[in-house]
PDB file of C-alpha atoms in Angstrom:
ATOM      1  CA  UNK N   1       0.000   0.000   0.000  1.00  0.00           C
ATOM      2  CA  UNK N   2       1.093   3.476  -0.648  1.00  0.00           C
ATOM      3  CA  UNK N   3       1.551   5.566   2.695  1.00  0.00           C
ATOM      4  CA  UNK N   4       4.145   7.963   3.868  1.00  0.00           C
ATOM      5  CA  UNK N   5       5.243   7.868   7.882  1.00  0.00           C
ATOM      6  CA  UNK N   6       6.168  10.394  10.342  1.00  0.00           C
ATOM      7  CA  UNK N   7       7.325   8.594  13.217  1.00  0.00           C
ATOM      8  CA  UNK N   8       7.446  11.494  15.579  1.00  0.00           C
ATOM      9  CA  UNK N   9       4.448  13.421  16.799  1.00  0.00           C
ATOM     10  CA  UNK N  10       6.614  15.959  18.385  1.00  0.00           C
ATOM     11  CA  UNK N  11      10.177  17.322  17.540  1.00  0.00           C
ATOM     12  CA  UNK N  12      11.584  19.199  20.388  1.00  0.00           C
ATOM     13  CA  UNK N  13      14.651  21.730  19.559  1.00  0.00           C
ATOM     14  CA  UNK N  14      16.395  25.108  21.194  1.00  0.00           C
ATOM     15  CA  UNK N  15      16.565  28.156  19.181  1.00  0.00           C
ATOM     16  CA  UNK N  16      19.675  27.961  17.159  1.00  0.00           C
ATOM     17  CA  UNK N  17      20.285  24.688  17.208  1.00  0.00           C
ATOM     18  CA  UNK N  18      19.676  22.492  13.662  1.00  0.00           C
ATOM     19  CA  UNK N  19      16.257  20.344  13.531  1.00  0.00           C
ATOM     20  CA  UNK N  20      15.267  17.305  11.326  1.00  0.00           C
ATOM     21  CA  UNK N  21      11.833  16.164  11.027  1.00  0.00           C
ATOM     22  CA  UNK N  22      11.693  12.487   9.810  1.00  0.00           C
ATOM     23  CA  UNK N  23       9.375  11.577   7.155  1.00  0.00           C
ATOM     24  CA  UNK N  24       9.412   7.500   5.350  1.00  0.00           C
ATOM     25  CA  UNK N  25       7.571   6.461   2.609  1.00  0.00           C
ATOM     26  CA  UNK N  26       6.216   3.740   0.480  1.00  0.00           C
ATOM     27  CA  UNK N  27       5.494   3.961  -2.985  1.00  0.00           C
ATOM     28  CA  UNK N  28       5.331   2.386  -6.184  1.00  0.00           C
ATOM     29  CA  UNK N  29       7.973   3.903  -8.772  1.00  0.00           C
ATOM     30  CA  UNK N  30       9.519   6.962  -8.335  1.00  0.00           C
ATOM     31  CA  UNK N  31       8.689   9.677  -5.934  1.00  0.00           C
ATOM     32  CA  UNK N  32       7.084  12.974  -5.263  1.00  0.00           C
ATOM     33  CA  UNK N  33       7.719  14.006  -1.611  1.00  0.00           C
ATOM     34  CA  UNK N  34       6.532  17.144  -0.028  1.00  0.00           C
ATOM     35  CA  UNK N  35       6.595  18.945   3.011  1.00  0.00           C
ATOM     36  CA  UNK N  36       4.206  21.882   3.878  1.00  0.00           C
ATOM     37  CA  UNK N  37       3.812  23.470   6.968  1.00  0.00           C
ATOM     38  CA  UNK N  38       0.961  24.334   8.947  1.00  0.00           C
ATOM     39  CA  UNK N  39       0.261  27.141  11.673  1.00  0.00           C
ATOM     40  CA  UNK N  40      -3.341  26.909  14.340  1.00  0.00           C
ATOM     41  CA  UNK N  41      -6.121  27.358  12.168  1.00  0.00           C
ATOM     42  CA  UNK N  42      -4.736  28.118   8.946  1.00  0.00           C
ATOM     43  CA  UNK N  43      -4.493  26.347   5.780  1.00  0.00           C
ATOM     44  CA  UNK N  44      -0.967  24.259   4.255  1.00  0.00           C
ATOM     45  CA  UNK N  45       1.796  26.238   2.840  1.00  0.00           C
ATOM     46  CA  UNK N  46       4.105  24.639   0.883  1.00  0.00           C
ATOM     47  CA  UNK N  47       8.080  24.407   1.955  1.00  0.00           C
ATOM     48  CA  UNK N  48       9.484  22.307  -0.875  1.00  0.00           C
ATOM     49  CA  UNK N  49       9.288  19.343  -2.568  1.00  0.00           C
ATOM     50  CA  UNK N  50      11.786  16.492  -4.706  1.00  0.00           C
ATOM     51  CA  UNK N  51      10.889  15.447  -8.269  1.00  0.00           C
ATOM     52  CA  UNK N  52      14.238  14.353  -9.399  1.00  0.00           C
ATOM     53  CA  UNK N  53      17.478  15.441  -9.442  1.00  0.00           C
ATOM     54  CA  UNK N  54      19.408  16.332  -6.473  1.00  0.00           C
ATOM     55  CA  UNK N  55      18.839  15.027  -3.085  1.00  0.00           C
ATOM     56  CA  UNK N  56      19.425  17.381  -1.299  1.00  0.00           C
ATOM     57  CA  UNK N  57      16.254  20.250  -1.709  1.00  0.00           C
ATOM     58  CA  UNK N  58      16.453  23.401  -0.637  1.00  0.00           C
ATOM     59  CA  UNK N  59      12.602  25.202   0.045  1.00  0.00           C
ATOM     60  CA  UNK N  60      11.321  28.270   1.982  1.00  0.00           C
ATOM     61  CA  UNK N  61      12.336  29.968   4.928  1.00  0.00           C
ATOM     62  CA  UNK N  62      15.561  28.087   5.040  1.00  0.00           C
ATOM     63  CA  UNK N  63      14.356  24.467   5.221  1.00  0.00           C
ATOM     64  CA  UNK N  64      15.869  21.695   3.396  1.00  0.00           C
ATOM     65  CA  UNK N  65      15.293  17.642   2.550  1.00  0.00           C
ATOM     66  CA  UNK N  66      17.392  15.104   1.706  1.00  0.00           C
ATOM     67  CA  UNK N  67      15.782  12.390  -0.237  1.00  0.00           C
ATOM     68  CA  UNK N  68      17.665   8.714   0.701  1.00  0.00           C
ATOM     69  CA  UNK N  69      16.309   6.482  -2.265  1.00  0.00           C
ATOM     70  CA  UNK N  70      17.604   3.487  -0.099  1.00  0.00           C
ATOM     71  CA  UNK N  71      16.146   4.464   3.047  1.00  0.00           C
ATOM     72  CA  UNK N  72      12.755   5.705   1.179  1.00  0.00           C
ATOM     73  CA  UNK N  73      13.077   8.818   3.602  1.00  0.00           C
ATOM     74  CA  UNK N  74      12.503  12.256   3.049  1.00  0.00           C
ATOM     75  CA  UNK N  75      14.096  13.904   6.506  1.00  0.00           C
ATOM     76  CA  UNK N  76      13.378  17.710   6.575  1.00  0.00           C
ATOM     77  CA  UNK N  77      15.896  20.021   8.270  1.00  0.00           C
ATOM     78  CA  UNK N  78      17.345  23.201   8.825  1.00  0.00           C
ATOM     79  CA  UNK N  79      20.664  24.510  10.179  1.00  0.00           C
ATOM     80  CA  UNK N  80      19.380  26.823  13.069  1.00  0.00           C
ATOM     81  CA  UNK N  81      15.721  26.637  14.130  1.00  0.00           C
ATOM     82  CA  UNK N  82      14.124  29.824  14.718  1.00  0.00           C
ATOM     83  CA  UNK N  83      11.009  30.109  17.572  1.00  0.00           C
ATOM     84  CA  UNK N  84       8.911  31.235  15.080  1.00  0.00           C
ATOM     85  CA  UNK N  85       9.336  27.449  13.430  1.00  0.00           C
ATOM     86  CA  UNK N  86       7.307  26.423  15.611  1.00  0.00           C
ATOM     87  CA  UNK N  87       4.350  24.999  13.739  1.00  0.00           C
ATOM     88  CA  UNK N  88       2.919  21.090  12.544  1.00  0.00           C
ATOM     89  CA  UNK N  89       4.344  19.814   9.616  1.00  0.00           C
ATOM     90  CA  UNK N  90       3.307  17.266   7.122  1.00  0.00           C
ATOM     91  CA  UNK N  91       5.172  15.480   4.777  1.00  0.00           C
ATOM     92  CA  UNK N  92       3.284  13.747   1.527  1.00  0.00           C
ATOM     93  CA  UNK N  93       4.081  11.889  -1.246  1.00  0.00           C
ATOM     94  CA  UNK N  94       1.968  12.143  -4.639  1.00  0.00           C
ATOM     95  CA  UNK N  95      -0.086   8.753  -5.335  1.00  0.00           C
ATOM     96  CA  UNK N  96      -2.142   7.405  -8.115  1.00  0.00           C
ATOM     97  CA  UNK N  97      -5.690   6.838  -7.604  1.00  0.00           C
ATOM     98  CA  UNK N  98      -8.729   6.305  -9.458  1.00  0.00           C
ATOM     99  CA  UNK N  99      -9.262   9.879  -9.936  1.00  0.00           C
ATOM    100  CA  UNK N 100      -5.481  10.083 -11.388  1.00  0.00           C
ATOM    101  CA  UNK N 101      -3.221  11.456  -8.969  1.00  0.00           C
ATOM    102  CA  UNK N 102      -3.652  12.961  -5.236  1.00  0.00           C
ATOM    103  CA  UNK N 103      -1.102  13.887  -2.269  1.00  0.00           C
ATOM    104  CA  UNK N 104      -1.094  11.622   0.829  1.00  0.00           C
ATOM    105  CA  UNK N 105      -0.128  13.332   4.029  1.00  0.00           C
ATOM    106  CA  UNK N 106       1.648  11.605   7.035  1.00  0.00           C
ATOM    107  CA  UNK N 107      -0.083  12.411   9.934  1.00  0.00           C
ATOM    108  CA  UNK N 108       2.029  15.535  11.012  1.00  0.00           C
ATOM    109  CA  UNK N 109       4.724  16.276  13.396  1.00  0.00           C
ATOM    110  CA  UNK N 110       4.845  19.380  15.814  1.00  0.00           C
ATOM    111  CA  UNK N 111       7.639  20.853  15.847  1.00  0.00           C
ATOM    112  CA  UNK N 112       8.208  23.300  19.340  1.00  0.00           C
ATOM    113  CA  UNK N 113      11.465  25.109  19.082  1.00  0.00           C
ATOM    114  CA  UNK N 114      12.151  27.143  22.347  1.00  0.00           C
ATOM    115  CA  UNK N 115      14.114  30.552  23.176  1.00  0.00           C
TER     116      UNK N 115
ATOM    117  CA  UNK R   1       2.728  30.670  -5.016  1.00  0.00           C
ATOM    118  CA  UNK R   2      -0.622  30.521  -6.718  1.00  0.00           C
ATOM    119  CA  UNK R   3      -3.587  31.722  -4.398  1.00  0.00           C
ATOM    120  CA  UNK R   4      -6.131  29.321  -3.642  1.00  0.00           C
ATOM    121  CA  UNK R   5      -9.362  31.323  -1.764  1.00  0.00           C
ATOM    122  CA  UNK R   6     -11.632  29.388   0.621  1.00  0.00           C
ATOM    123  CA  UNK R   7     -15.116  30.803   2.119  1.00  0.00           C
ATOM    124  CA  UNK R   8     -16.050  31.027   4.716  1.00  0.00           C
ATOM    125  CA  UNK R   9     -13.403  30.670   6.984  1.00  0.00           C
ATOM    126  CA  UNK R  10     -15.584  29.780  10.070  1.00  0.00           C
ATOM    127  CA  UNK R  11     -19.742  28.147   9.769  1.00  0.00           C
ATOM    128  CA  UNK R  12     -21.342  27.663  12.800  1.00  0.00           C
ATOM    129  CA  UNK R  13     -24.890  26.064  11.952  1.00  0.00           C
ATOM    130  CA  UNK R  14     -27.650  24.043  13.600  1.00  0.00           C
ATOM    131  CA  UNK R  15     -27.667  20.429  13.156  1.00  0.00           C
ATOM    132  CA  UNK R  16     -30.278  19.441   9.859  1.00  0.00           C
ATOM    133  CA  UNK R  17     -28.860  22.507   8.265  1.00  0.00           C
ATOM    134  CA  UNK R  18     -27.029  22.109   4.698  1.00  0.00           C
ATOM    135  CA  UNK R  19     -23.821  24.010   4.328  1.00  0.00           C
ATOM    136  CA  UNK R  20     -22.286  25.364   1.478  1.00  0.00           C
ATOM    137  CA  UNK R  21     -18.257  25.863   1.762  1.00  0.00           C
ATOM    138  CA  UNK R  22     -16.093  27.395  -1.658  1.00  0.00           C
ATOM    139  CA  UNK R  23     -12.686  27.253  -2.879  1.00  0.00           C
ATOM    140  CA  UNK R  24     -11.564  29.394  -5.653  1.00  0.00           C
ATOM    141  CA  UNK R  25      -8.176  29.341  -7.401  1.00  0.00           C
ATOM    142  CA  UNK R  26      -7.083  33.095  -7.887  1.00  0.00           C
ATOM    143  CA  UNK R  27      -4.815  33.450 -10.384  1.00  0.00           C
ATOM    144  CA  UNK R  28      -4.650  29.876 -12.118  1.00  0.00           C
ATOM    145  CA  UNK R  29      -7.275  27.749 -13.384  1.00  0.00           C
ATOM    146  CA  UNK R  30      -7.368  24.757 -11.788  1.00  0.00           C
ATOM    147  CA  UNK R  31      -9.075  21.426 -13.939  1.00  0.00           C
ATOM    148  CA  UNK R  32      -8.376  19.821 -10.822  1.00  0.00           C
ATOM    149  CA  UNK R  33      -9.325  20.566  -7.064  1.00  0.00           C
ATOM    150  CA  UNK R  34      -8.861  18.187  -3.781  1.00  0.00           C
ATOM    151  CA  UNK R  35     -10.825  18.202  -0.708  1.00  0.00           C
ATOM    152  CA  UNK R  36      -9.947  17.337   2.559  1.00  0.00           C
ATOM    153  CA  UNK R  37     -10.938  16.781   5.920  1.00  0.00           C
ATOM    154  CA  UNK R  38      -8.753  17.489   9.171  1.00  0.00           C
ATOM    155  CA  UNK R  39      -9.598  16.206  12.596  1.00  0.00           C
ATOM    156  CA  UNK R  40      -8.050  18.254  15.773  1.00  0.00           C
ATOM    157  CA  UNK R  41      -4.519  17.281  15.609  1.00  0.00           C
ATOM    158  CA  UNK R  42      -4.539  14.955  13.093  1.00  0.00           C
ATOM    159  CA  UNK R  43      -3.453  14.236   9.494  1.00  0.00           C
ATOM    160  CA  UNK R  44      -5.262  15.740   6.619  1.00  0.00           C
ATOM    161  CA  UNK R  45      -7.738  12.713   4.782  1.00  0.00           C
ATOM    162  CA  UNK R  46      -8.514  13.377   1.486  1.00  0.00           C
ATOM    163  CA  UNK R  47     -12.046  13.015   0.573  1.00  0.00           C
ATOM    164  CA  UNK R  48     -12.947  13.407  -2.960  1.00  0.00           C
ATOM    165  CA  UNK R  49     -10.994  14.854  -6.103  1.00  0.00           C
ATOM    166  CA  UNK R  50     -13.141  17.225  -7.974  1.00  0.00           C
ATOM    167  CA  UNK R  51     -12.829  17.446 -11.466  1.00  0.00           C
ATOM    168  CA  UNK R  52     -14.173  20.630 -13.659  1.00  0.00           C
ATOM    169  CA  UNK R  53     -17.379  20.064 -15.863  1.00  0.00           C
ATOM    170  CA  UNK R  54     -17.252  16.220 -14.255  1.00  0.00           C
ATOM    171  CA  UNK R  55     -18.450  14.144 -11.135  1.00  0.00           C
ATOM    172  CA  UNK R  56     -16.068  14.165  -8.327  1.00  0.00           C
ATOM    173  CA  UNK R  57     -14.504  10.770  -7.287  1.00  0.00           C
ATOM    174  CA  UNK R  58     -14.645  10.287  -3.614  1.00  0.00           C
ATOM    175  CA  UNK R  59     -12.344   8.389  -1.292  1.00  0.00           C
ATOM    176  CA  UNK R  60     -13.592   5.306   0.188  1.00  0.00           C
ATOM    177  CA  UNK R  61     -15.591   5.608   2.921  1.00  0.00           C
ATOM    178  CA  UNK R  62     -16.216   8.966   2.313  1.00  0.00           C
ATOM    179  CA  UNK R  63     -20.475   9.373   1.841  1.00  0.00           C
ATOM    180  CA  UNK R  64     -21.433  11.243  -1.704  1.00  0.00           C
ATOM    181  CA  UNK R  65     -24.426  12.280  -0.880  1.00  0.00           C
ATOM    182  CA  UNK R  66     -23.412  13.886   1.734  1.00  0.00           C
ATOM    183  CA  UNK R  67     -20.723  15.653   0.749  1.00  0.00           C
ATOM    184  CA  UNK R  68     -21.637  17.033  -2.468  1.00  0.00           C
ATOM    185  CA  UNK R  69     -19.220  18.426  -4.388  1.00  0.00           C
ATOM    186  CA  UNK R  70     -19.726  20.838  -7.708  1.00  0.00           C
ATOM    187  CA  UNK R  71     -17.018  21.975 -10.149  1.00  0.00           C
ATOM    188  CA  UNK R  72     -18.505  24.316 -12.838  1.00  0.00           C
ATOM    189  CA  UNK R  73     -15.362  26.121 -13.753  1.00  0.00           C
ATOM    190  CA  UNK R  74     -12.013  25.725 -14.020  1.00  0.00           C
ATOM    191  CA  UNK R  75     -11.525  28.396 -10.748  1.00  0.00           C
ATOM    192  CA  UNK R  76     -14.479  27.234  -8.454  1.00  0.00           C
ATOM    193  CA  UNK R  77     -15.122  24.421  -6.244  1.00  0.00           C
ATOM    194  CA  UNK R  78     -17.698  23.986  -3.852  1.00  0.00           C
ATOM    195  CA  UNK R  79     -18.432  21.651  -1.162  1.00  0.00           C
ATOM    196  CA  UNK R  80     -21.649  21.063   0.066  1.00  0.00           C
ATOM    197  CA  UNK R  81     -22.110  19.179   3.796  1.00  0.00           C
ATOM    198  CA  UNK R  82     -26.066  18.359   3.774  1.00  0.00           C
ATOM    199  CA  UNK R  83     -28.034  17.463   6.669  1.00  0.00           C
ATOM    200  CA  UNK R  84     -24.965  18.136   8.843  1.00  0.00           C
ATOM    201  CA  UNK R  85     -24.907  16.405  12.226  1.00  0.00           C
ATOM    202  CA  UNK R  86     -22.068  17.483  15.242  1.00  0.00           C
ATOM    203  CA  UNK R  87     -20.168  14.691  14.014  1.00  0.00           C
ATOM    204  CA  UNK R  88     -19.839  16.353  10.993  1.00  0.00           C
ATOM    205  CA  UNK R  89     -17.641  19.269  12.626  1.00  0.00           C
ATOM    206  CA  UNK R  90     -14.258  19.484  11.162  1.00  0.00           C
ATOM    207  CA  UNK R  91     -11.834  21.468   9.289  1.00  0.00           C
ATOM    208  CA  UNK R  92     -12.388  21.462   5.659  1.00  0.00           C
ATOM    209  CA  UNK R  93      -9.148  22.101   3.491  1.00  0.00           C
ATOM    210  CA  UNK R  94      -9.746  22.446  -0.084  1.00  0.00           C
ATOM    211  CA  UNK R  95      -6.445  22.455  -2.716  1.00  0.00           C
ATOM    212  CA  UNK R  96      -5.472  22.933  -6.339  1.00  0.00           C
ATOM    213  CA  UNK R  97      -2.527  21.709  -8.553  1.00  0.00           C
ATOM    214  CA  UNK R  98      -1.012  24.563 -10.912  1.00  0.00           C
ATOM    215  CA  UNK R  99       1.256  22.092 -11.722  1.00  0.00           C
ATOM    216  CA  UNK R 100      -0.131  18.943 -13.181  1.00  0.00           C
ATOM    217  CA  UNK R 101       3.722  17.809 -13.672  1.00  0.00           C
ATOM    218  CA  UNK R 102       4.625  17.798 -10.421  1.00  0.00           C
ATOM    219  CA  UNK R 103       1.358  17.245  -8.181  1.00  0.00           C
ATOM    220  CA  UNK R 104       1.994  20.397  -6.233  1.00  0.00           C
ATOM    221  CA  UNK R 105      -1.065  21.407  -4.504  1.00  0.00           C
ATOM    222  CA  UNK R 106      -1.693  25.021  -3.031  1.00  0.00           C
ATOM    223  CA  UNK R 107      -3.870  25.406  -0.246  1.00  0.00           C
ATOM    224  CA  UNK R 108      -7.255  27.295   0.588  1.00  0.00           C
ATOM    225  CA  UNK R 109      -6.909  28.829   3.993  1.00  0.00           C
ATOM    226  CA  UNK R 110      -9.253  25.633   5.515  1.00  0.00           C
ATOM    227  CA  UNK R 111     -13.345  26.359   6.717  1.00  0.00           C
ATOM    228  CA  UNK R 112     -13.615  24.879  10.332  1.00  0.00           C
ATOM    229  CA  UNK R 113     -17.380  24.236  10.338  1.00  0.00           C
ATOM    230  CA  UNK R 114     -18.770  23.329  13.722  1.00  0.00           C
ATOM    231  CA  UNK R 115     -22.525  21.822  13.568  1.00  0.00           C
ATOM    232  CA  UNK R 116     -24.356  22.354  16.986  1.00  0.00           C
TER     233      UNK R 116
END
C-alpha cells in the first residue's frame, strides 16, 4: 500500500540549534515528496518538494530535505531553528488513484522550538 | 505561489442545516481541485478529487451524498455538507494543482465548520 510515515508526533529543539523532522515512505515507482507546513487554524503552505534530481532540496524559509532512495526517507531540516518554526508539519508523497493522482499526508509532526 | 481562496473561513450552523463551503483558485485555473478533511490534531484525509465540468470521485468511505461536491469552472469548487450532524464538525481544506507535472497542490486557507 502506498503511505508515507512520520514517526514522531513531536520534535523538540532550542533556538539555534539544527532540527530534522523524519518523514518514510512507500510507494510504487519513483517519488514525489513534499513537506508543507501548517500554523493553528490556517491552511498548508508549501516548503518544498523532490521530483528528481538532487537530493538534497532546498525550500522556503531556510528548510531543506534530503531524499535517501535506499532508506525511502525524506528527513526535513534546517541549520538553526528559529522560535517562530514552531508549527505542525506534514510530509506527503503524490499517489495514483482512481481519480489520477492525489497527495497523501503523514499524519504531522509538531515541531516546538524554544528561546 | 498561486492563491487558492476558501469561504467562509468559520460556519457555525444548527444540526439538519445544509452548508455550502467554496474554494476558488485566484490566479490559475485549476481542472483539478482536492478536498480534505482534518480532525483536531490529526493528518489531513482526502475526501474526494473534484474534477471541472465532471463528477467528483470520492475516497472510500467517504459518503457522496453527503458531501456534495460541484465543479462548474475551471476556478471554483464547492463543497456542500447536507443534513450536517455534530459529528460532521471538522476542518475542511480544499487544494489545487497549478502544476499537473509535479502534483503540487496550493492550499485554501481551511473552513472549520462546527454543527451544533
Amino acid at each position: 500500500a502506498q503511505s508515507v510515515a512520520q514517526p514522531e508526533d513531536q520534535v523538540n529543539v532550542a533556538e539555534g540549534n539544527p532540527l530534522t523532522v523524519k518523514c518514510t515512505y512507500s510507494v510504487s515507482g519513483n517519488p514525489y515528496l513534499f513537506w508543507y507546513v501548517q500554523y493553528p487554524n490556517r491552511g498548508l503552505q508549501f516548503l518544498l518538494k523532490y521530483i528528481t534530481g538532487d537530493n538534497l532540496v532546498k525550500g522556503s524559509y531556510g528548510f531543506e530535505a534530503e531524499f535517501n532512495k535506499s532508506q525511502t526517507s525524506f528527513h526535513l531540516k534546517k541549520p538553526s531553528a528559529l522560535v517562530s518554526d514552531s508549527a505542525l508539519y506534514f510530509c506527503a508523497v503524490r499517489v495514483r488513484n482512481q481519480a489520477g493522482t492525489a497527495l497523501i499526508f503523514g499524519k504531522g509532526t509538531t515541531l516546538s522550538v524554544s528561546s | 505561489g498561486a492563491v487558492v481562496s476558501q469561504h467562509p473561513s468559520r460556519v457555525i450552523c444548527k444540526s439538519g442545516t445544509s452548508v455550502k463551503i467554496e474554494c476558488r483558485s485566484l490566479d490559475f485555473q485549476a481542472t483539478t481541485m482536492f478536498w480534505y478533511r482534518q480532525f483536531p490534531k490529526q493528518s489531513l484525509m482526502l475526501m474526494a478529487t473534484s474534477n471541472e465540468g465532471s463528477k467528483a470521485t470520492y475516497e472510500q468511505g467517504v459518503e457522496k451524498d453527503k458531501f456534495l461536491i460541484n465543479h462548474a469552472s475551471l476556478t471554483l469548487s464547492t463543497l456542500t455538507v447536507t443534513s450536517a450532524h455534530p459529528e460532521d464538525s471538522s476542518f475542511y481544506i480544499c487544494s489545487a494543482g497549478a502544476s499537473a507535472n509535479t502534483g503540487e497542490l496550493f492550499f485554501g486557507e481551511g473552513s472549520r465548520l462546527t454543527v451544533l
